[in-house]
Each structure stands twice: as C-alpha cells, then as structure tokens.
CSV table of C-alpha atoms in Angstrom, one decimal:
chain,number,residue,atom,x,y,z
A,1,MET,CA,-18.4,28.0,-11.2
A,2,LEU,CA,-17.0,24.5,-11.0
A,3,ALA,CA,-16.9,24.4,-7.2
A,4,ASP,CA,-20.5,25.4,-7.1
A,5,ALA,CA,-21.4,22.6,-9.6
A,6,LEU,CA,-19.6,20.1,-7.2
A,7,ARG,CA,-22.0,21.1,-4.4
A,8,GLN,CA,-25.0,20.3,-6.6
A,9,PRO,CA,-26.9,17.0,-6.3
A,10,GLY,CA,-25.8,14.6,-9.1
A,11,ALA,CA,-22.4,15.9,-9.7
A,12,VAL,CA,-19.4,13.5,-10.1
A,13,LEU,CA,-15.8,14.7,-10.5
A,14,LEU,CA,-13.3,12.2,-11.8
A,15,ASP,CA,-9.8,13.7,-11.3
A,16,ALA,CA,-6.5,12.6,-12.9
A,17,SER,CA,-4.1,15.1,-11.3
A,18,ARG,CA,-1.3,12.6,-11.9
A,19,PRO,CA,-0.9,11.2,-15.5
A,20,ASP,CA,-2.2,7.7,-15.9
A,21,ALA,CA,0.6,5.1,-16.1
A,22,ASP,CA,-0.7,3.6,-19.4
A,23,THR,CA,-2.3,6.4,-21.3
A,24,GLY,CA,-0.7,9.5,-19.9
A,25,ARG,CA,-4.2,11.0,-19.5
A,26,ARG,CA,-4.4,13.9,-17.2
A,27,GLY,CA,-7.1,16.4,-16.3
A,28,ALA,CA,-10.7,15.8,-15.0
A,29,LEU,CA,-14.1,14.9,-16.2
A,30,LEU,CA,-17.1,16.7,-14.6
A,31,PHE,CA,-20.5,15.0,-14.8
A,32,SER,CA,-23.3,17.3,-13.7
A,33,ALA,CA,-27.1,17.8,-14.2
A,34,PRO,CA,-28.0,14.1,-14.7
A,35,ARG,CA,-31.0,13.2,-16.8
A,36,ARG,CA,-31.9,10.7,-14.1
A,37,THR,CA,-30.3,8.9,-11.2
A,38,LEU,CA,-30.0,5.1,-10.6
A,39,VAL,CA,-29.9,4.0,-6.9
A,40,ALA,CA,-29.8,0.7,-5.2
A,41,TRP,CA,-30.3,0.5,-1.4
A,42,ALA,CA,-31.4,-3.2,-1.2
A,43,PRO,CA,-29.5,-6.2,-2.5
A,44,GLU,CA,-32.2,-7.2,-4.9
A,45,GLU,CA,-31.8,-3.8,-6.6
A,46,VAL,CA,-28.1,-4.2,-7.5
A,47,GLY,CA,-28.7,-6.5,-10.5
A,48,PRO,CA,-31.3,-4.2,-12.1
A,49,LEU,CA,-29.0,-1.3,-11.4
A,50,LEU,CA,-26.2,-2.9,-13.5
A,51,ASP,CA,-28.7,-3.8,-16.3
A,52,ALA,CA,-29.8,-0.1,-16.3
A,53,PHE,CA,-26.2,0.9,-17.2
A,54,ASP,CA,-26.3,-1.1,-20.4
A,55,ARG,CA,-29.7,0.4,-21.3
A,56,ALA,CA,-28.4,3.9,-20.8
A,57,LEU,CA,-25.3,3.2,-22.9
A,58,ALA,CA,-27.5,1.7,-25.6
A,59,ASP,CA,-29.4,5.0,-25.7
A,60,GLY,CA,-26.2,6.9,-26.2
A,61,HIS,CA,-25.8,8.3,-22.6
A,62,HIS,CA,-22.9,8.2,-20.2
A,63,VAL,CA,-23.1,6.8,-16.6
A,64,ALA,CA,-20.9,7.8,-13.7
A,65,GLY,CA,-21.0,7.1,-10.0
A,66,ALA,CA,-20.1,4.6,-7.3
A,67,LEU,CA,-20.7,1.0,-6.1
A,68,ALA,CA,-20.3,0.1,-2.5
A,69,TYR,CA,-18.2,-3.0,-1.6
A,70,GLU,CA,-21.3,-4.7,-0.2
A,71,ALA,CA,-22.8,-4.8,-3.7
A,72,GLY,CA,-20.6,-7.7,-4.1
A,73,TYR,CA,-22.7,-9.8,-1.7
A,74,ALA,CA,-25.7,-9.2,-3.9
A,75,LEU,CA,-23.8,-10.3,-7.0
A,76,HIS,CA,-22.4,-13.4,-5.2
A,77,PRO,CA,-25.3,-14.7,-3.1
A,78,SER,CA,-23.3,-17.8,-2.1
A,79,VAL,CA,-21.2,-15.6,0.1
A,80,GLY,CA,-24.1,-14.8,2.3
A,81,ALA,CA,-25.7,-11.5,3.4
A,82,ALA,CA,-23.7,-8.3,3.8
A,83,PRO,CA,-23.1,-7.1,7.4
A,84,PRO,CA,-25.7,-4.7,8.6
A,85,GLY,CA,-25.3,-1.1,9.7
A,86,GLY,CA,-22.5,1.2,8.7
A,87,GLU,CA,-22.0,5.0,9.1
A,88,PRO,CA,-22.1,7.2,7.2
A,89,ALA,CA,-25.0,5.4,5.5
A,90,THR,CA,-24.4,4.9,1.8
A,91,PRO,CA,-26.3,3.1,-1.0
A,92,LEU,CA,-25.1,-0.1,-2.5
A,93,GLY,CA,-24.9,1.8,-5.8
A,94,TRP,CA,-25.6,5.3,-7.1
A,95,PHE,CA,-25.1,6.5,-10.7
A,96,GLY,CA,-26.2,9.4,-12.7
A,97,VAL,CA,-27.2,9.1,-16.4
A,98,TYR,CA,-25.7,12.1,-18.3
A,99,ASP,CA,-25.5,13.4,-21.9
A,100,ALA,CA,-21.7,13.9,-21.7
A,101,PRO,CA,-19.1,15.0,-19.2
A,102,LYS,CA,-17.2,18.3,-19.3
A,103,ALA,CA,-13.4,18.0,-19.7
A,104,VAL,CA,-11.6,20.2,-17.2
A,105,SER,CA,-7.8,20.8,-17.5
A,106,GLY,CA,-5.6,20.4,-14.4
A,107,PRO,CA,-4.9,24.1,-14.1
A,108,ALA,CA,-8.5,25.0,-14.6
A,109,LEU,CA,-9.5,22.6,-11.8
A,110,ASP,CA,-6.8,23.9,-9.5
A,111,ALA,CA,-8.1,27.4,-10.0
A,112,ALA,CA,-11.7,26.5,-9.5
A,113,LEU,CA,-11.4,24.4,-6.3
A,114,PRO,CA,-11.7,26.2,-3.1
A,115,ALA,CA,-8.5,27.3,-1.4
A,116,GLY,CA,-7.5,26.2,2.1
A,117,GLY,CA,-8.5,22.7,3.0
A,118,ALA,CA,-10.1,21.0,6.0
A,119,ALA,CA,-9.3,20.5,9.6
A,120,VAL,CA,-9.6,16.9,10.7
A,121,ARG,CA,-10.3,16.3,14.4
A,122,ASP,CA,-11.1,13.4,16.7
A,123,LEU,CA,-9.1,11.1,14.5
A,124,ALA,CA,-8.9,7.5,15.8
A,125,PHE,CA,-8.2,4.1,14.4
A,126,ALA,CA,-10.8,1.4,15.1
A,127,TRP,CA,-8.4,-1.3,16.2
A,128,SER,CA,-5.6,-1.2,18.8
A,129,PRO,CA,-2.4,-3.2,17.9
A,130,ALA,CA,-3.6,-6.0,20.1
A,131,ALA,CA,-7.1,-6.1,18.4
A,132,TYR,CA,-5.5,-6.1,15.0
A,133,ALA,CA,-3.1,-8.9,16.0
A,134,GLU,CA,-6.0,-11.0,17.2
A,135,ARG,CA,-7.7,-10.7,13.8
A,136,LEU,CA,-4.6,-11.3,11.8
A,137,ALA,CA,-4.0,-14.5,13.8
A,138,ALA,CA,-7.5,-15.6,12.8
A,139,VAL,CA,-6.7,-15.0,9.1
A,140,ARG,CA,-3.4,-17.0,9.5
A,141,GLU,CA,-5.4,-19.9,11.0
A,142,HIS,CA,-7.7,-19.9,8.0
A,143,ILE,CA,-4.7,-19.9,5.7
A,144,ARG,CA,-3.2,-22.8,7.7
A,145,ARG,CA,-6.4,-24.8,7.2
A,146,GLY,CA,-6.4,-24.1,3.5
A,147,ASP,CA,-9.5,-21.9,3.4
A,148,VAL,CA,-7.7,-19.0,1.7
A,149,TYR,CA,-4.2,-18.0,0.5
A,150,GLN,CA,-4.7,-14.3,1.3
A,151,ALA,CA,-7.3,-12.0,2.9
A,152,ASN,CA,-7.3,-8.2,2.8
A,153,LEU,CA,-8.1,-7.2,6.4
A,154,THR,CA,-9.5,-3.7,6.7
A,155,ALA,CA,-10.7,-1.3,9.4
A,156,PRO,CA,-11.7,2.4,9.6
A,157,PHE,CA,-10.3,5.5,11.0
A,158,ARG,CA,-13.0,7.7,12.4
A,159,PHE,CA,-12.9,11.5,12.4
A,160,ARG,CA,-14.9,14.7,12.3
A,161,LEU,CA,-15.2,17.7,10.1
A,162,ASP,CA,-17.0,20.9,10.9
A,163,GLY,CA,-19.9,21.8,8.6
A,164,ASP,CA,-22.0,19.8,6.1
A,165,ALA,CA,-20.8,17.0,3.8
A,166,GLY,CA,-21.2,19.1,0.7
A,167,GLY,CA,-19.1,21.9,2.0
A,168,ASP,CA,-16.2,20.9,4.1
A,169,ALA,CA,-15.9,17.5,2.4
A,170,LEU,CA,-14.9,19.4,-0.7
A,171,GLY,CA,-12.3,21.1,1.3
A,172,LEU,CA,-11.1,17.7,2.5
A,173,PHE,CA,-10.9,16.5,-1.1
A,174,VAL,CA,-8.8,19.6,-2.0
A,175,ALA,CA,-6.4,18.8,1.0
A,176,LEU,CA,-6.1,15.1,0.1
A,177,ARG,CA,-5.6,15.9,-3.6
A,178,ALA,CA,-2.8,18.3,-2.7
A,179,ARG,CA,-1.2,15.7,-0.4
A,180,GLN,CA,-1.4,12.9,-2.9
A,181,PRO,CA,-2.0,13.6,-6.6
A,182,VAL,CA,-3.3,10.4,-8.3
A,183,SER,CA,-4.8,9.2,-11.6
A,184,TYR,CA,-8.1,8.1,-10.2
A,185,GLY,CA,-9.3,10.8,-7.7
A,186,ALA,CA,-13.0,11.5,-7.3
A,187,PHE,CA,-15.5,13.7,-5.5
A,188,LEU,CA,-19.2,12.9,-5.4
A,189,ARG,CA,-22.1,13.3,-3.1
A,190,LEU,CA,-24.4,10.3,-2.5
A,191,PRO,CA,-28.1,10.4,-1.7
A,192,ALA,CA,-29.4,10.1,1.9
A,193,PRO,CA,-31.3,6.9,2.8
A,194,PRO,CA,-34.9,6.9,1.5
A,195,GLY,CA,-37.4,8.2,4.0
A,196,SER,CA,-34.8,10.0,6.1
A,197,ALA,CA,-35.2,13.6,7.0
A,198,ALA,CA,-32.1,14.5,5.0
A,199,ALA,CA,-33.6,12.9,1.9
A,200,GLY,CA,-36.8,14.8,2.4
A,201,GLY,CA,-38.9,11.6,2.4
A,202,PRO,CA,-39.1,8.8,-0.1
A,203,GLN,CA,-36.9,9.0,-3.2
A,204,THR,CA,-38.5,9.6,-6.6
A,205,GLY,CA,-35.5,8.9,-9.0
A,206,GLY,CA,-34.4,12.5,-9.1
A,207,PRO,CA,-31.1,13.8,-7.6
A,208,GLN,CA,-31.2,13.6,-3.8
A,209,THR,CA,-29.5,15.9,-1.2
A,210,GLY,CA,-28.3,15.4,2.3
A,211,GLY,CA,-26.3,12.3,1.8
A,212,ALA,CA,-22.6,11.4,2.4
A,213,ALA,CA,-19.8,13.0,0.4
A,214,VAL,CA,-17.0,10.9,-1.0
A,215,ALA,CA,-13.5,12.3,-1.3
A,216,SER,CA,-11.2,9.8,-3.0
A,217,VAL,CA,-7.5,10.0,-3.9
A,218,SER,CA,-7.2,6.4,-5.1
A,219,PRO,CA,-4.1,5.4,-7.0
A,220,GLU,CA,-5.5,2.0,-8.1
A,221,LEU,CA,-7.1,1.2,-11.4
A,222,PHE,CA,-9.9,-1.4,-11.1
A,223,PHE,CA,-10.4,-1.7,-14.8
A,224,ARG,CA,-10.4,0.4,-18.0
A,225,VAL,CA,-12.1,-0.4,-21.2
A,226,ASP,CA,-10.6,1.1,-24.3
A,227,PRO,CA,-12.7,1.3,-27.6
A,228,PRO,CA,-11.8,-0.5,-30.8
A,229,ARG,CA,-9.1,0.9,-33.0
A,230,PRO,CA,-10.5,3.0,-35.9
A,231,GLN,CA,-10.0,0.2,-38.5
A,232,THR,CA,-12.2,-2.2,-36.5
A,233,SER,CA,-16.0,-2.4,-36.3
A,234,GLY,CA,-18.8,-4.1,-34.5
A,235,GLY,CA,-17.1,-3.8,-31.1
A,236,ALA,CA,-14.2,-6.1,-32.0
A,237,GLY,CA,-10.9,-4.8,-30.7
A,238,ARG,CA,-12.0,-3.4,-27.4
A,239,THR,CA,-9.4,-4.0,-24.7
A,240,ILE,CA,-9.9,-4.3,-20.9
A,241,THR,CA,-7.0,-3.5,-18.5
A,242,ALA,CA,-6.7,-4.0,-14.7
A,243,ARG,CA,-3.8,-2.9,-12.6
A,244,PRO,CA,-3.9,-4.4,-9.1
A,245,MET,CA,-1.8,-3.0,-6.3
A,246,LYS,CA,-0.4,-5.4,-3.7
A,247,GLY,CA,2.8,-4.5,-1.8
A,248,THR,CA,3.6,-1.3,0.0
A,249,ALA,CA,6.8,0.4,1.2
A,250,PRO,CA,7.4,3.9,2.8
A,251,ARG,CA,9.1,6.7,1.0
A,252,ALA,CA,12.5,7.9,2.2
A,253,ALA,CA,14.0,11.4,2.6
A,254,SER,CA,16.9,10.7,0.2
A,255,ALA,CA,16.8,9.6,-3.4
A,256,ALA,CA,19.2,6.8,-2.8
A,257,GLU,CA,17.3,5.4,0.2
A,258,ASP,CA,14.1,5.8,-1.7
A,259,ARG,CA,15.4,3.7,-4.6
A,260,ALA,CA,16.7,1.1,-2.2
A,261,LEU,CA,13.3,0.8,-0.6
A,262,ALA,CA,11.6,0.5,-4.0
A,263,GLU,CA,14.0,-2.2,-5.1
A,264,ALA,CA,13.6,-4.1,-1.8
A,265,LEU,CA,9.8,-4.0,-2.3
A,266,ARG,CA,10.2,-5.4,-5.9
A,267,ALA,CA,12.4,-8.2,-4.6
A,268,SER,CA,10.5,-9.0,-1.5
A,269,PRO,CA,9.3,-12.7,-1.7
A,270,LYS,CA,6.3,-11.9,0.5
A,271,ASP,CA,5.1,-8.9,-1.5
A,272,ARG,CA,5.7,-10.6,-4.8
A,273,ALA,CA,3.7,-13.6,-3.7
A,274,GLU,CA,0.9,-11.4,-2.4
A,275,ASN,CA,0.9,-9.5,-5.8
A,276,LEU,CA,1.0,-12.6,-7.9
A,277,MET,CA,-1.9,-14.3,-6.1
A,278,ILE,CA,-4.1,-11.3,-7.1
A,279,VAL,CA,-2.8,-11.2,-10.6
A,280,ASP,CA,-3.8,-14.8,-11.1
A,281,LEU,CA,-7.2,-14.0,-9.6
A,282,LEU,CA,-7.8,-11.1,-12.0
A,283,ARG,CA,-6.6,-13.2,-14.9
A,284,ASN,CA,-9.3,-15.7,-14.2
A,285,ASP,CA,-11.9,-12.9,-13.7
A,286,LEU,CA,-11.0,-11.1,-16.9
A,287,ALA,CA,-11.2,-14.4,-18.8
A,288,ARG,CA,-14.9,-14.6,-18.1
A,289,VAL,CA,-15.6,-11.6,-20.3
A,290,SER,CA,-12.6,-11.8,-22.7
A,291,GLU,CA,-11.8,-13.5,-26.0
A,292,PRO,CA,-10.4,-17.0,-25.4
A,293,GLY,CA,-6.6,-17.0,-25.0
A,294,SER,CA,-6.3,-13.2,-25.0
A,295,VAL,CA,-5.5,-12.5,-21.3
A,296,ARG,CA,-1.9,-11.3,-20.9
A,297,VAL,CA,0.3,-9.8,-18.1
A,298,PRO,CA,2.4,-7.2,-19.9
A,299,ALA,CA,3.9,-5.8,-16.6
A,300,LEU,CA,4.6,-7.5,-13.3
A,301,PHE,CA,5.9,-6.2,-10.0
A,302,GLU,CA,6.4,-2.5,-11.0
A,303,PRO,CA,7.0,0.0,-8.1
A,304,GLU,CA,4.8,3.2,-8.4
A,305,ARG,CA,5.9,6.1,-6.2
A,306,TYR,CA,3.4,8.3,-4.4
A,307,GLU,CA,4.0,11.1,-1.9
A,308,THR,CA,3.7,8.8,1.2
A,309,VAL,CA,4.1,5.3,-0.2
A,310,THR,CA,5.5,3.2,-3.0
A,311,GLN,CA,3.1,0.6,-4.3
A,312,LEU,CA,3.9,-2.6,-6.2
A,313,THR,CA,1.7,-2.9,-9.3
A,314,SER,CA,1.1,-5.3,-12.1
A,315,THR,CA,-0.9,-5.0,-15.3
A,316,VAL,CA,-3.4,-7.5,-16.7
A,317,ARG,CA,-4.9,-7.0,-20.1
A,318,ALA,CA,-7.3,-8.8,-22.4
A,319,ALA,CA,-9.4,-8.5,-25.6
A,320,LEU,CA,-13.0,-7.8,-24.4
A,321,ARG,CA,-15.7,-10.0,-26.0
A,322,PRO,CA,-17.8,-8.2,-28.6
A,323,ASP,CA,-21.0,-9.0,-26.8
A,324,ALA,CA,-19.8,-7.9,-23.3
A,325,GLY,CA,-21.5,-5.0,-21.7
A,326,LEU,CA,-20.7,-3.0,-18.6
A,327,ALA,CA,-23.0,-5.2,-16.5
A,328,ASP,CA,-21.2,-8.3,-17.7
A,329,VAL,CA,-17.8,-6.8,-16.8
A,330,LEU,CA,-18.9,-5.7,-13.3
A,331,ARG,CA,-20.5,-9.1,-12.6
A,332,ALA,CA,-17.3,-10.9,-13.6
A,333,LEU,CA,-14.8,-8.6,-11.8
A,334,PHE,CA,-16.6,-7.0,-8.8
A,335,PRO,CA,-15.4,-6.6,-6.2
A,336,CYS,CA,-11.8,-6.3,-7.2
A,337,GLY,CA,-9.7,-9.2,-5.9
A,338,SER,CA,-6.9,-6.9,-4.7
A,339,ILE,CA,-9.2,-5.9,-1.8
A,340,THR,CA,-10.7,-9.3,-1.0
A,341,GLY,CA,-8.0,-11.9,-1.1
A,342,ALA,CA,-7.9,-15.3,-2.8
A,343,PRO,CA,-10.0,-17.2,-3.4
A,344,LYS,CA,-12.3,-14.2,-3.6
A,345,LEU,CA,-15.6,-15.5,-2.4
A,346,ARG,CA,-14.2,-17.5,0.5
A,347,ALA,CA,-12.1,-14.4,1.5
A,348,MET,CA,-15.2,-12.3,1.5
A,349,GLN,CA,-17.0,-14.7,3.8
A,350,LEU,CA,-14.2,-14.7,6.3
A,351,LEU,CA,-13.7,-11.0,6.2
A,352,ARG,CA,-17.4,-10.3,6.9
A,353,ASP,CA,-17.0,-12.0,10.2
A,354,LEU,CA,-13.6,-10.5,11.1
A,355,GLU,CA,-14.3,-6.8,10.2
A,356,ASP,CA,-16.4,-4.3,12.1
A,357,GLY,CA,-19.4,-3.9,9.8
A,358,PRO,CA,-19.7,-2.9,6.1
A,359,ARG,CA,-16.9,-1.1,4.2
A,360,GLY,CA,-19.3,1.1,2.1
A,361,VAL,CA,-17.8,2.9,-0.8
A,362,TYR,CA,-14.3,2.0,0.3
A,363,CYS,CA,-13.1,-1.0,-1.8
A,364,GLY,CA,-16.1,-0.8,-4.1
A,365,ALA,CA,-15.8,1.0,-7.4
A,366,ILE,CA,-16.0,4.7,-8.6
A,367,GLY,CA,-15.9,5.6,-12.3
A,368,TYR,CA,-17.8,6.1,-15.5
A,369,ALA,CA,-18.7,4.5,-18.8
A,370,ALA,CA,-19.2,6.2,-22.2
A,371,PRO,CA,-21.3,4.8,-25.1
A,372,ALA,CA,-19.8,3.5,-28.4
A,373,ALA,CA,-20.7,5.3,-31.6
A,374,GLY,CA,-23.6,2.9,-32.3
A,375,GLY,CA,-24.6,2.5,-28.6
A,376,GLY,CA,-23.4,0.0,-26.0
A,377,LEU,CA,-20.2,0.1,-24.0
A,378,GLY,CA,-17.4,2.0,-25.7
A,379,ARG,CA,-15.1,3.3,-23.0
A,380,ALA,CA,-15.0,3.0,-19.2
A,381,ALA,CA,-12.6,3.6,-16.3
A,382,PHE,CA,-13.3,2.6,-12.7
A,383,SER,CA,-11.0,2.9,-9.7
A,384,VAL,CA,-10.8,0.8,-6.5
A,385,PRO,CA,-11.7,3.4,-3.9
A,386,ILE,CA,-8.7,3.1,-1.5
A,387,ARG,CA,-7.3,6.3,0.1
A,388,THR,CA,-11.0,7.3,0.3
A,389,ALA,CA,-12.8,9.4,2.9
A,390,VAL,CA,-16.6,9.3,3.3
A,391,VAL,CA,-18.2,12.2,5.2
A,392,GLY,CA,-21.8,12.2,6.5
A,393,ALA,CA,-24.2,15.1,6.5
A,394,ALA,CA,-23.3,16.0,10.1
A,395,GLY,CA,-19.6,16.0,9.4
A,396,ALA,CA,-18.7,12.5,10.9
A,397,GLY,CA,-16.3,10.7,8.6
A,398,ARG,CA,-14.4,7.5,8.0
A,399,TYR,CA,-11.3,6.6,6.1
A,400,ASP,CA,-10.6,2.9,5.9
A,401,VAL,CA,-7.2,1.1,5.5
A,402,GLY,CA,-6.2,-2.5,5.1
A,403,SER,CA,-3.5,-4.9,4.0
A,404,GLY,CA,-3.2,-8.3,2.4
A,405,VAL,CA,-2.5,-10.9,5.0
A,406,VAL,CA,-0.6,-14.0,3.9
A,407,TRP,CA,0.9,-16.8,5.9
A,408,ASP,CA,4.2,-15.0,6.6
A,409,SER,CA,2.5,-11.7,7.6
A,410,ARG,CA,3.6,-10.2,10.9
A,411,ALA,CA,1.0,-8.3,12.9
A,412,ASP,CA,3.4,-5.4,13.7
A,413,ALA,CA,4.4,-4.9,10.1
A,414,GLU,CA,0.8,-5.1,8.7
A,415,TYR,CA,-0.4,-2.7,11.4
A,416,ALA,CA,2.4,-0.3,10.5
A,417,GLU,CA,1.4,-0.6,6.8
A,418,CYS,CA,-2.2,0.4,7.7
A,419,LEU,CA,-1.0,3.5,9.5
A,420,LEU,CA,1.3,4.3,6.6
A,421,LYS,CA,-1.6,4.1,4.1
A,422,ALA,CA,-3.5,6.5,6.3
A,423,ARG,CA,-0.8,9.2,6.3
A,424,VAL,CA,-2.4,11.1,3.5
A,425,LEU,CA,-5.2,11.8,6.0
A,426,THR,CA,-3.5,11.7,9.3
A,427,ASP,CA,-0.7,14.1,8.2
A,428,LEU,CA,-3.4,16.8,7.9
C-alpha cells in the first residue's frame, strides 16, 4: 500500500496534483527503499553532501530529499553562522539514493492516501501586529541606508497534532493537499538528531526513524533541469528554469472581482518592483552555471490562481553549461532569492538577526534529480518549500509565512499577507 510506504523511513513523495505551468506534468513520484541515505547535521557536512549527489548520479542513481534554509549559511560562509536552535529539529540536508522512483497517477494517489485529515489545535502566530511592525520598520531602515532593496521577513505559526509525526502528519498532508492542489507538493520524514532517543543512538547511514515529518503544498518552482533534446549529445542542450513568486493577492467570491484583483496585482507598482528585483537576482544566479548570453525571461508578471491566493510569477530560463552538475547548480542558486531578498547575502545577514531562530526546511529546497543516460545530471526539479508544515515526533508543528518587504511596504498590509498565506492551514 502506498500509504504504508509513506510511513516507512526513507520515503519521499513528490506530488503534482495541479499540472505544472510549463510542462503540464501531473501525478506523483514515490521514492522508497533507498540504497543509502545522505545526511548533513553540521555546516561542514553540507558541501560533501552536495558532492555526494553528483557521485550518485554518475553511478546512475536518483537522489531525492530536502535541504534546510540554513544550509545556505554553510554554502556562503561570509554571511556568518546560522542561528542556533529550532524546533522541530531538522537536519541541514537529508537525501536518499534510489534506483528509480515509482510514477503514481493522480487518481491512484487519491485512492491510496488515508481519508479524513488532521485536527490542528493550539494554533498561534509567533508575532503580534506590533512585533511584526517593529521588525518591518527595522527592514525599512536598512533599505533607507542602502543595505538591501528587499528582505523577505518570515515567522512561524505553531500548532499541535495528536499522534506521531509519521501518522497524523500524513493526514495533515492529505488535508493541505485537498485545500490547495499544487505542482510541487511533497511529503517526507526526516531523521531524528544523532544520539537522540528517537534516533536510537548514533546514525550509521541507514534510514532513520523518529524524526520530523514534512507536509508541503508549495506552488513555487525553485529550479527545473530538463535533459537535452534527442538530437543533441554530451549534455549540450540541457535547460534550467526558475519561476519565482513575488506578489500576493486574495481570491474573491465572484469571477469578476477575482479577475479585478488579479489585474490589480499585475499592475501594482510595488508588487512588480518586488518581483523584478528577484528576477534580476535569479538571472545573475543562473548565469553562474549557464552558457554565456543564454539567460532569458520568457514570462514576466503572470498571475497564478490558487484556492486561497493569487501569486505573481515570472519565468527565468537558461542553457545549462555541459559541465554543470547538481552540486554546481545548488551552490549557485541556493537559497532561492525569492525568500531572502536582494542583495541575497546581505539580506540573509539582516534576517538572521530579525527572525526568531532558524527556518529549517521552510524556504530551503525539496526535490529530486535523475541521472542522464551516461551518468551525471539529466533531469531535476526542486521546489521552494513555502506553504509547508513540519511536525515533530511528539506532534508539535510549525508552519512559517513571510513576505517581501520593500521601501513602500506597510506593516498592516504585510501582516495581512502573512495571515492570508497561512489560510491553507488556519482554515482547517
């Protein structure tokens, strides 16, 4: 049974219950029974973790899993150290190495997932309107000084589920998935910290139990690598695509009002500026691993409608260098600029001091990579884990939200945007 497989250590479900905007791909990929697992708990383990991806792909294997946002501090040591703590405790990176995934159709997944859902209780946002306004004012002061142009300020909702992470968290994923079908949903269970009682002592490289579960209904593509066209060879012809989301509007009850809100979002000078800043950042990041002169922006300021929000998206695409591996791509792009701000590294520094501890999997990356026919990186797809809940082994969970703060941001509007982005959870 598929639901039983999802409760097993090492399982990763990547779910496109909504067709992808570019490819139209729908359905799910289930990765289970990994040959081995790759885990990074310490900053010095992040670089070797990425290098292990390329070795696994060279051997003809697939990799799938998650990077925490704080892995970015390890990849950019000039930013400084990641903030300590964070609950539920999650590794900086966890990936399985697999022979191949199992393709699961949408109807088959619907039938296999448990019915019902999950009851969310003790739900509370970490910041009051006044506390949020104080931090937003600090960001605006940094903008006034010229430190940054934009910073993506985030904070968690805390909640509780009854039962263990591997059980009720799957029910939470079912409930979130029904509430907001997306192209980049995911469910996976992470290992417990080494030496903890839940992990059963020190880790040995095999699948671990007792860690946090991740239930993600993210609509945002971080990057996708598509393989060469059939007539090309040697890796030439691979493309890499990013689709950042910046700009949010609520949905409306009537079709006419809904269209008006979407058009107002598209025309909003603030939201367009916020979006364009990140498009320019991603153009620069993609250029580091792409053929010279190949970076293009085929779509700009496109509204995408979801059940609770309309998001403003843009598409950035380039020809990936023939020698670029998965580690190269992640080192160039991670973390995604849409959830940091611009300039990226300075924004990360400021946010570390303004936010309440680490973000964890939220704003990191979840996805997979498949080998090319002759080994190496052939295909990959990673999301930015927004609209993502992380549930610990004892049922304590968090669901983070944020918004891009620019000079003309208003505290009341940005706070309302955070609450709007949480509706997929709070409406439960």
